XYZ file of C-alpha atoms in Angstrom:
174
model
C 22.132 0.092 23.220
C 21.071 3.662 23.834
C 17.392 2.905 24.579
C 16.035 4.582 21.439
C 13.326 2.857 19.506
C 14.602 1.933 16.045
C 11.371 0.554 14.578
C 8.688 3.155 13.850
C 5.476 2.291 15.665
C 3.153 5.024 14.496
C 0.849 5.294 11.521
C -0.299 8.487 9.827
C -3.910 8.407 8.585
C -4.933 10.899 5.886
C -8.736 10.929 5.872
C -11.767 13.163 5.959
C -12.766 14.456 9.368
C -16.364 15.166 8.366
C -18.803 13.671 10.902
C -19.939 10.213 9.860
C -17.518 10.046 6.929
C -14.196 9.528 8.651
C -12.165 6.442 7.892
C -11.756 5.610 11.570
C -15.410 6.357 12.406
C -16.728 3.629 14.687
C -13.386 1.779 14.774
C -11.102 1.421 17.734
C -7.875 2.797 16.255
C -4.608 1.002 16.711
C -2.162 2.464 19.216
C 0.102 5.086 17.668
C -2.434 6.038 14.993
C -2.236 9.754 14.088
C -5.301 11.029 12.182
C -4.743 14.017 9.878
C -7.322 16.008 7.926
C -5.055 17.399 5.203
C -2.181 16.234 3.040
C -0.103 19.050 4.547
C -0.611 17.682 8.087
C 0.117 14.137 6.929
C 3.339 15.215 5.202
C 4.398 17.134 8.323
C 3.865 14.024 10.454
C 5.866 11.891 8.000
C 8.719 14.409 8.003
C 8.647 14.896 11.798
C 9.708 11.339 12.531
C 9.670 7.804 11.185
C 6.258 6.313 10.509
C 5.448 2.670 9.945
C 2.554 3.398 7.590
C 0.605 6.027 5.727
C -3.089 5.204 5.420
C -4.948 7.101 2.711
C -8.708 7.376 2.417
C -8.845 7.163 -1.371
C -12.149 9.076 -1.424
C -10.307 12.287 -0.450
C -7.194 11.720 -2.595
C -6.658 14.369 -5.298
C -3.968 14.719 -7.981
C -2.200 17.318 -5.837
C -1.747 14.690 -3.091
C 0.531 12.447 -5.183
C 3.548 14.182 -3.648
C 2.398 12.982 -0.197
C 2.564 9.386 -1.432
C 6.075 10.014 -2.797
C 7.180 11.417 0.581
C 5.819 8.340 2.357
C 7.560 6.054 -0.134
C 10.895 7.814 0.423
C 10.394 7.643 4.188
C 9.975 3.856 3.940
C 6.409 3.869 5.267
C 4.030 1.135 4.207
C 1.273 2.546 1.981
C -2.282 1.452 2.748
C -5.279 2.635 0.721
C -8.914 2.275 1.741
C -11.862 2.936 -0.540
C -12.485 3.098 -4.280
C -9.573 3.892 -6.564
C -9.687 7.414 -8.014
C -10.374 7.470 -11.755
C -7.538 9.939 -12.385
C -4.819 7.885 -10.642
C -2.343 5.789 -12.577
C -0.703 2.621 -11.352
C 2.646 4.447 -11.287
C 1.275 7.112 -8.936
C -0.137 4.500 -6.535
C 2.616 1.878 -6.909
C 3.411 0.054 -3.703
C 0.063 0.911 -2.127
C -1.758 -2.040 -0.595
C -5.535 -1.802 -0.779
C -7.350 -2.936 2.360
C -10.989 -2.899 3.335
C -12.190 -0.793 6.227
C -12.727 -4.017 8.178
C -9.063 -4.985 7.707
C -7.708 -1.538 8.528
C -7.161 -1.835 12.283
C -5.449 -5.216 11.879
C -3.245 -3.850 9.060
C -2.276 -0.850 11.201
C -1.316 -3.114 14.092
C 0.767 -5.280 11.771
C 2.505 -2.263 10.225
C 3.297 -0.811 13.649
C 4.516 -4.156 14.980
C 1.852 -4.282 17.684
C 0.603 -7.724 18.629
C -2.831 -8.568 17.318
C -5.499 -9.108 19.955
C -5.705 -12.760 20.841
C -8.836 -14.587 19.916
C -9.557 -18.274 19.849
C -8.564 -19.910 16.625
C -11.448 -21.276 14.611
C -11.172 -24.973 13.967
C -11.984 -25.865 10.368
C -14.657 -28.484 9.966
C -13.700 -31.550 7.997
C -15.543 -31.923 4.709
C -18.354 -34.469 4.892
C -17.533 -37.730 3.169
C -20.140 -39.101 0.807
C -21.326 -42.597 1.578
C -21.020 -45.431 -0.888
C -18.458 -46.178 -3.606
C -16.689 -43.226 -5.157
C -16.823 -42.788 -8.934
C -13.425 -42.780 -10.668
C -11.928 -39.401 -11.511
C -13.593 -38.350 -14.720
C -11.217 -35.710 -16.045
C -12.269 -34.740 -19.554
C -9.944 -35.065 -22.510
C -10.245 -33.525 -25.931
C -9.692 -35.548 -29.070
C -9.079 -33.549 -32.215
C -11.027 -34.915 -35.163
C -8.546 -33.470 -37.602
C -10.717 -30.506 -38.658
C -9.219 -27.353 -37.211
C -11.327 -24.182 -36.922
C -11.010 -21.794 -39.829
C -10.409 -18.084 -39.511
C -13.333 -15.905 -40.587
C -12.918 -14.940 -44.228
C -10.044 -17.373 -44.787
C -10.234 -19.457 -47.920
C -9.694 -23.112 -47.034
C -6.625 -22.695 -44.796
C -7.223 -23.730 -41.149
C -6.348 -21.362 -38.329
C -4.444 -24.126 -36.472
C -3.254 -27.542 -37.514
C -4.457 -30.595 -35.575
C -0.996 -30.926 -33.953
C -0.968 -27.256 -32.871
C -4.461 -27.549 -31.441
C -3.528 -30.705 -29.512
C -0.377 -29.031 -28.179
C -2.325 -25.962 -27.035
C -4.907 -28.115 -25.258
C -2.235 -30.227 -23.566
C -3.009 -33.491 -25.337
C 0.622 -34.031 -26.359
C 1.555 -37.660 -25.793
């Protein structure tokens, strides 16, 4: 082993740096998080060395930034998007991007960078209260076809489905 780190542990964040509007505003960023204010800076960081993730504030994403997403994809970085989806974007342009909420962002960055999550006591689930008294039998509903199948609008006398087809669709096949 030559002592080099083989797993990328840094994340590039492409977000607005306007006061009060930044993606990381008020959050304690994960270690190795590199904020960038432009797609050019983000692309330079991705090309400078391996990155575990590219985080995109979808509010600042423009059609000209699609190439940045392609660069991140080719670099093998996990794609994380935060915010509302842009109306102009297609699913092909954003393929592979995982949408996370701002509350999930720091945890997602830690996971992408391989950093251990801060330990917190595990919440114990409460058992569901049991009703007192005898339990009623399971009353799953069943459908019985009366032989009259619904007719298509404007159709003259021919049913839309036969009684057997309707029963098969509803799962009443015996």
